[in-house]
Coordinates of C-alpha atoms and ligand atoms in Angstrom, one line a residue:
M1 CA 0.0 0.0 0.0
H2 CA 1.5 3.4 -1.0
K3 CA 0.8 6.4 1.1
V4 CA 0.1 9.3 -1.2
L5 CA 0.1 12.7 0.5
I6 CA -2.0 15.3 -1.4
I7 CA -1.8 18.9 -0.4
D8 CA -4.1 21.4 -2.1
D9 CA -6.0 24.4 -0.7
S10 CA -9.0 23.7 -3.0
D11 CA -11.2 20.9 -1.7
I12 CA -12.6 20.3 -5.2
N13 CA -9.1 19.5 -6.4
L14 CA -8.4 17.4 -3.3
T15 CA -11.5 15.3 -4.0
L16 CA -10.6 14.9 -7.7
I17 CA -7.0 13.9 -7.0
K18 CA -8.1 11.5 -4.3
A19 CA -10.5 9.8 -6.7
L20 CA -7.8 9.5 -9.3
V21 CA -5.3 8.1 -6.8
L22 CA -7.8 5.6 -5.5
K23 CA -8.4 4.4 -9.1
L24 CA -4.8 3.4 -9.4
G25 CA -5.2 0.8 -6.7
E26 CA -2.9 -0.1 -3.8
C27 CA -2.8 3.6 -2.8
E28 CA -3.9 5.2 0.4
P29 CA -4.5 9.0 -0.1
V30 CA -3.8 11.3 2.8
L31 CA -5.4 14.8 2.3
F32 CA -4.4 18.2 3.6
E33 CA -5.7 21.6 2.8
H34 CA -3.0 23.3 4.8
P35 CA 0.7 22.8 3.9
L36 CA 1.8 23.4 7.5
K37 CA -0.5 20.7 8.8
A38 CA 0.8 18.4 6.1
L39 CA 4.4 19.1 7.3
E40 CA 3.3 18.3 10.8
W41 CA 2.1 14.9 9.6
C42 CA 5.3 14.4 7.7
R43 CA 7.3 14.7 10.9
E44 CA 5.8 11.4 12.1
Q45 CA 4.9 9.7 8.9
V46 CA 6.8 8.8 5.7
P47 CA 4.7 9.2 2.5
D48 CA 5.6 7.3 -0.6
L49 CA 4.6 10.1 -2.9
V50 CA 3.8 13.8 -2.4
I51 CA 1.4 15.7 -4.7
V52 CA 1.5 19.4 -3.9
D53 CA -0.2 22.4 -5.4
Y54 CA 1.9 25.4 -6.2
M55 CA -0.5 28.2 -5.4
M56 CA -1.6 28.0 -1.8
P57 CA -2.2 30.9 0.7
D58 CA 0.0 30.1 3.8
M59 CA 2.9 28.4 2.1
D60 CA 3.4 27.9 -1.6
G61 CA 4.4 24.5 -3.1
L62 CA 8.0 25.6 -3.5
R63 CA 8.4 26.4 0.2
F64 CA 6.6 23.3 1.1
I65 CA 9.0 21.1 -0.9
A66 CA 12.0 22.9 0.6
A67 CA 10.6 22.3 4.2
F68 CA 9.7 18.7 3.4
R69 CA 13.1 17.9 1.9
A70 CA 14.8 19.4 5.0
L71 CA 13.1 16.7 7.2
H72 CA 15.4 13.8 8.1
G73 CA 15.2 10.9 5.6
R74 CA 12.8 12.7 3.2
T75 CA 15.3 13.6 0.5
E76 CA 14.5 10.7 -1.8
I77 CA 10.7 10.6 -1.7
P78 CA 9.2 11.5 -5.0
V79 CA 7.3 14.9 -5.2
L80 CA 4.9 15.9 -7.9
M81 CA 4.0 19.6 -8.1
I82 CA 0.8 20.9 -9.7
T83 CA 1.3 24.1 -11.7
A84 CA -0.5 26.0 -14.4
N85 CA 1.0 25.3 -17.9
D86 CA 2.3 28.8 -18.3
Q87 CA 4.4 28.9 -15.1
K88 CA 7.7 27.9 -16.6
D89 CA 9.8 29.8 -14.1
V90 CA 8.0 28.2 -11.3
R91 CA 8.7 24.8 -12.8
Y92 CA 12.4 25.5 -13.1
E93 CA 12.6 26.7 -9.6
A94 CA 10.7 23.7 -8.4
L95 CA 13.1 21.3 -10.2
L96 CA 16.0 23.0 -8.5
G97 CA 14.1 23.0 -5.2
G98 CA 13.6 19.2 -5.3
A99 CA 10.4 18.4 -7.2
N100 CA 10.7 15.3 -9.4
D101 CA 7.9 16.0 -11.9
F102 CA 4.9 18.2 -12.6
L103 CA 1.2 17.9 -13.2
T104 CA -0.6 20.6 -15.2
K105 CA -3.9 22.3 -14.3
P106 CA -6.5 21.4 -15.4
I107 CA -5.5 17.9 -14.5
D108 CA -5.5 15.4 -17.4
R109 CA -6.5 12.0 -16.1
V110 CA -4.3 10.0 -18.4
E111 CA -1.2 12.1 -17.8
F112 CA -2.0 12.1 -14.1
S113 CA -2.1 8.2 -13.9
A114 CA 1.0 7.8 -16.0
R115 CA 3.1 10.3 -13.9
V116 CA 1.9 9.0 -10.5
R117 CA 2.5 5.4 -11.6
N118 CA 6.1 6.4 -12.6
M119 CA 6.7 8.1 -9.4
L120 CA 5.4 5.2 -7.4
A121 CA 7.5 2.7 -9.4
L122 CA 10.5 4.9 -8.5
R123 CA 9.5 4.7 -4.8
T124 CA 9.1 1.0 -4.9
G125 CA 12.6 0.6 -6.4
Q126 CA 14.0 2.9 -3.7
K127 CA 12.3 0.9 -0.9
F128 CA 13.5 -2.4 -2.4
L129 CA 17.1 -1.2 -2.5
A130 CA 16.9 0.2 1.0
D131 CA 15.5 -3.1 2.3
R132 CA 18.1 -5.0 0.4
A133 CA 20.9 -2.8 1.8
A134 CA 19.6 -3.2 5.3
F135 CA 19.3 -7.0 4.9
L136 CA 22.9 -7.2 3.6
A137 CA 24.2 -5.0 6.4
E138 CA 22.5 -7.2 8.9
K139 CA 24.0 -10.3 7.2
V140 CA 27.5 -8.8 7.3
D141 CA 27.0 -8.0 11.0
E142 CA 25.9 -11.5 11.7
R143 CA 28.9 -13.0 9.8
T144 CA 31.3 -10.6 11.5
R145 CA 30.0 -11.7 14.9
E146 CA 30.4 -15.3 13.9
I147 CA 34.0 -14.8 12.8
R148 CA 34.9 -12.9 16.0
E149 CA 33.3 -15.7 18.0
R150 CA 35.4 -18.3 16.1
E151 CA 38.5 -16.2 16.6
R152 CA 37.9 -16.1 20.3
E153 CA 37.3 -19.8 20.4
L154 CA 40.5 -20.4 18.5
I155 CA 42.5 -18.3 20.9
V156 CA 41.1 -20.2 23.9
R157 CA 42.0 -23.4 22.2
I158 CA 45.6 -22.3 21.4
S159 CA 46.0 -21.2 25.0
R160 CA 44.7 -24.5 26.2
A161 CA 47.1 -26.4 23.9
A162 CA 50.0 -24.8 25.9
E163 CA 48.3 -25.7 29.2
F164 CA 48.4 -29.4 28.3
R165 CA 52.2 -29.3 28.6
D166 CA 52.6 -26.5 31.1
P167 CA 52.1 -27.0 34.8
E168 CA 50.5 -23.6 34.9
T169 CA 46.8 -24.0 35.2
G170 CA 43.9 -22.5 33.2
A171 CA 43.0 -20.5 36.2
H172 CA 46.3 -18.7 36.1
I173 CA 45.7 -17.8 32.5
Q174 CA 42.3 -16.4 33.4
R175 CA 43.5 -14.4 36.4
M176 CA 46.5 -12.9 34.7
A177 CA 44.4 -11.9 31.6
H178 CA 41.9 -10.2 33.9
Y179 CA 44.7 -8.5 35.9
S180 CA 46.1 -7.2 32.7
E181 CA 42.8 -5.8 31.7
I182 CA 42.5 -4.1 35.2
I183 CA 45.9 -2.5 34.6
A184 CA 45.0 -1.4 31.1
R185 CA 41.8 0.3 32.4
G186 CA 43.7 1.9 35.2
L187 CA 46.1 3.4 32.6
D188 CA 43.0 4.9 30.9
L189 CA 43.5 2.9 27.7
A190 CA 40.4 2.8 25.4
P191 CA 37.8 0.1 26.3
A192 CA 38.6 -1.7 23.0
T193 CA 42.3 -1.8 23.9
S194 CA 41.6 -3.1 27.4
R195 CA 39.4 -5.8 25.9
L196 CA 42.2 -6.7 23.4
I197 CA 44.7 -7.3 26.1
L198 CA 42.2 -9.4 28.0
Q199 CA 41.8 -11.6 24.9
A200 CA 45.4 -11.7 23.9
A201 CA 47.2 -12.1 27.3
P202 CA 46.2 -15.8 27.7
M203 CA 48.6 -16.6 24.9
H204 CA 51.6 -15.2 26.7
D205 CA 53.2 -18.6 27.3
V206 CA 52.0 -20.5 24.3
G207 CA 55.6 -20.8 23.1
K208 CA 56.2 -23.3 25.9
I209 CA 54.8 -25.8 23.4
G210 CA 58.3 -25.7 21.9
I211 CA 60.2 -26.5 25.1
R212 CA 61.3 -30.1 25.7
D213 CA 59.5 -31.9 28.5
H214 CA 62.6 -32.6 30.6
I215 CA 63.1 -28.9 30.9
L216 CA 59.5 -27.7 30.9
L217 CA 58.4 -30.3 33.5
K218 CA 61.5 -30.4 35.6
P219 CA 60.5 -30.3 39.2
G220 CA 63.6 -28.7 40.6
R221 CA 65.6 -25.6 39.7
L222 CA 66.8 -25.3 36.2
T223 CA 70.5 -25.2 35.4
P224 CA 71.7 -22.0 33.6
E225 CA 71.8 -24.0 30.4
E226 CA 68.3 -25.3 30.9
F227 CA 67.0 -21.8 31.8
A228 CA 68.6 -20.4 28.6
V229 CA 66.4 -23.0 26.7
M230 CA 63.4 -22.2 28.7
K231 CA 63.7 -18.5 27.9
R232 CA 63.2 -19.3 24.3
H233 CA 59.5 -19.8 24.9
A234 CA 59.1 -16.0 24.4
E235 CA 60.4 -16.1 20.8
F236 CA 58.6 -19.4 20.1
G237 CA 55.3 -17.8 21.0
Y238 CA 56.1 -14.8 18.9
E239 CA 57.0 -16.9 15.9
L240 CA 53.8 -18.9 16.3
L241 CA 51.5 -15.9 16.4
K242 CA 53.2 -13.1 14.4
D243 CA 52.1 -12.0 11.0
S244 CA 48.5 -12.9 11.7
G245 CA 45.7 -10.9 10.2
S246 CA 43.9 -11.1 13.6
E247 CA 44.4 -8.1 15.8
I248 CA 44.2 -10.4 18.9
M249 CA 46.9 -12.8 17.5
Q250 CA 49.1 -9.8 16.7
A251 CA 48.7 -8.5 20.3
G252 CA 49.4 -12.0 21.5
A253 CA 52.6 -12.2 19.5
E254 CA 53.8 -8.9 21.1
I255 CA 52.9 -10.1 24.6
A256 CA 54.5 -13.5 24.1
L257 CA 57.8 -11.8 23.0
T258 CA 57.9 -9.1 25.6
H259 CA 56.3 -10.3 28.8
H260 CA 59.7 -11.3 30.3
E261 CA 61.4 -8.0 29.5
K262 CA 62.2 -5.9 32.6
Y263 CA 61.9 -2.1 32.9
D264 CA 65.6 -1.7 33.8
G265 CA 66.7 -3.7 30.7
S266 CA 67.7 -6.8 32.6
G267 CA 64.9 -9.0 31.1
Y268 CA 64.8 -11.3 28.1
P269 CA 64.8 -12.0 25.2
R270 CA 66.0 -8.6 23.9
G271 CA 66.9 -6.8 27.1
L272 CA 64.6 -3.9 26.2
R273 CA 64.5 -1.0 28.6
G274 CA 61.7 1.3 29.8
N275 CA 59.2 2.4 27.3
A276 CA 61.1 0.6 24.5
I277 CA 59.2 -2.4 25.9
P278 CA 55.7 -2.4 24.3
L279 CA 53.0 -1.4 26.7
F280 CA 51.2 -4.7 26.6
G281 CA 54.4 -6.4 27.5
R282 CA 54.9 -4.1 30.5
I283 CA 51.3 -4.6 31.6
V284 CA 51.4 -8.4 31.3
A285 CA 54.7 -8.6 33.2
V286 CA 53.0 -7.2 36.3
A287 CA 49.9 -9.3 36.0
D288 CA 51.8 -12.6 35.2
V289 CA 54.4 -12.2 37.9
F290 CA 51.9 -11.3 40.6
D291 CA 49.7 -14.3 39.8
A292 CA 52.7 -16.7 39.5
L293 CA 53.9 -15.5 43.0
T294 CA 50.5 -15.8 44.6
S295 CA 49.7 -19.3 43.1
E296 CA 50.8 -22.6 44.4
R297 CA 53.0 -24.5 42.0
P298 CA 54.4 -28.1 42.3
Y299 CA 57.8 -26.7 43.3
K300 CA 56.6 -23.8 45.5
K301 CA 54.0 -22.6 47.9
A302 CA 51.7 -19.6 47.2
W303 CA 53.2 -16.4 48.5
P304 CA 51.0 -14.4 50.9
L305 CA 49.4 -11.4 49.2
D306 CA 51.3 -8.8 51.2
E307 CA 54.7 -10.4 50.3
A308 CA 53.7 -10.4 46.6
L309 CA 52.6 -6.8 46.9
R310 CA 56.0 -5.9 48.5
F311 CA 57.7 -7.7 45.5
L312 CA 55.8 -5.5 43.1
E313 CA 56.6 -2.3 45.1
Q314 CA 60.3 -3.2 45.2
G315 CA 60.3 -4.0 41.5
R316 CA 58.9 -0.6 40.5
G317 CA 61.2 0.9 37.9
R318 CA 63.5 -2.1 38.1
H319 CA 61.4 -5.2 37.0
F320 CA 58.2 -3.3 36.4
D321 CA 56.9 -0.1 34.8
P322 CA 56.0 2.0 37.8
L323 CA 52.8 3.2 36.1
C324 CA 51.6 -0.4 35.6
V325 CA 52.3 -1.2 39.2
E326 CA 50.3 1.9 40.3
A327 CA 47.4 1.0 38.0
F328 CA 47.4 -2.6 39.4
L329 CA 47.4 -1.3 43.0
A330 CA 44.6 1.2 42.2
G331 CA 42.5 -1.7 41.0
W332 CA 43.2 -3.8 44.1
E333 CA 39.5 -4.4 44.9
E334 CA 38.9 -5.8 41.4
V335 CA 42.1 -7.9 41.6
L336 CA 40.8 -9.6 44.8
E337 CA 37.5 -10.2 43.0
V338 CA 39.2 -11.9 40.0
R339 CA 41.3 -14.0 42.4
H340 CA 38.2 -15.1 44.1
R341 CA 36.3 -15.8 40.8
F342 CA 39.0 -17.9 39.2
Q343 CA 40.3 -20.3 41.8
D344 CA 42.6 -23.1 40.8
E345 CA 40.4 -26.1 41.4
A346 CA 37.3 -24.5 40.0
V347 CA 38.7 -24.1 36.6
A348 CA 40.9 -27.2 36.4
T349 CA 37.8 -29.2 35.4
I350 CA 37.0 -27.2 32.3
Ligands
FE2_401 FE1 56.5 -16.7 30.1
FE2_402 FE1 52.2 -17.1 33.0

């Protein structure tokens, strides 16, 4: 059903045009004698075609078209203006002002039907394209969501692959990722960036897949040679994840490579110093070490919280970026919440 808005100050014309429109079928005429009232209606309703007289007392057809076109989303709707045959100037002005076609007075029935039909066909085409565009946009959104979901799933699986070989538990990965996000937020990073580190941090130790069992799973202290091999997990992780088209994998690669760098340059693998260490690496260093200290491992007991905090304080500017430590401490309440939410036994069954 097409809504056809008809505006004419003469009720005889209104009646005539209404009858002609009804004859076309599938049309619902909406009549107004006053252009201002018609505009009022147009604020709430979207017509499929506007037929407007030129000569009207309060507001002429040209001004009506201008006001109508200025309403949001009304630029494409076809407008027919009714003029007398000799009003050429008016017609030119109307074309410039946004009319699509004209009807001449007195109205010729055949011409009227042809022109109105053409305009309605135009409108049908517009609506079809708009619907199609909306449909496609929705499909694209849906597919994008699916891809993102799969990407997240893939990342969880990659992180879990490392867990099979690593004595560190899934709960450690969850906690350190959330601590990283708390720090990122504390540093006022954009919400999307904080989310990115949350998603990427679980992959920090994925390079441990490349470390031989007798070193990775050795219960006692590593010899210097063994430790040198162990350190290579940073580069292995980077090699595994780098050059990905996925933003999360890219962030994961950077984190894998730099999470053992230390602020004073004494870390590995490259001995980067200060802000030369990528920010994500500096953030994850705090989150990862804090959780490693406060977790029980086969070879050590969990440190009490205050001792771990002292370790962070003492490491400010040496091991850790002072701003990252500060952001971590500022989010202490949330840190405790995360610690409570992801306890070792609870997640080990996943
Ligand atoms: Fe590591
Ligand atoms: Fe870790």
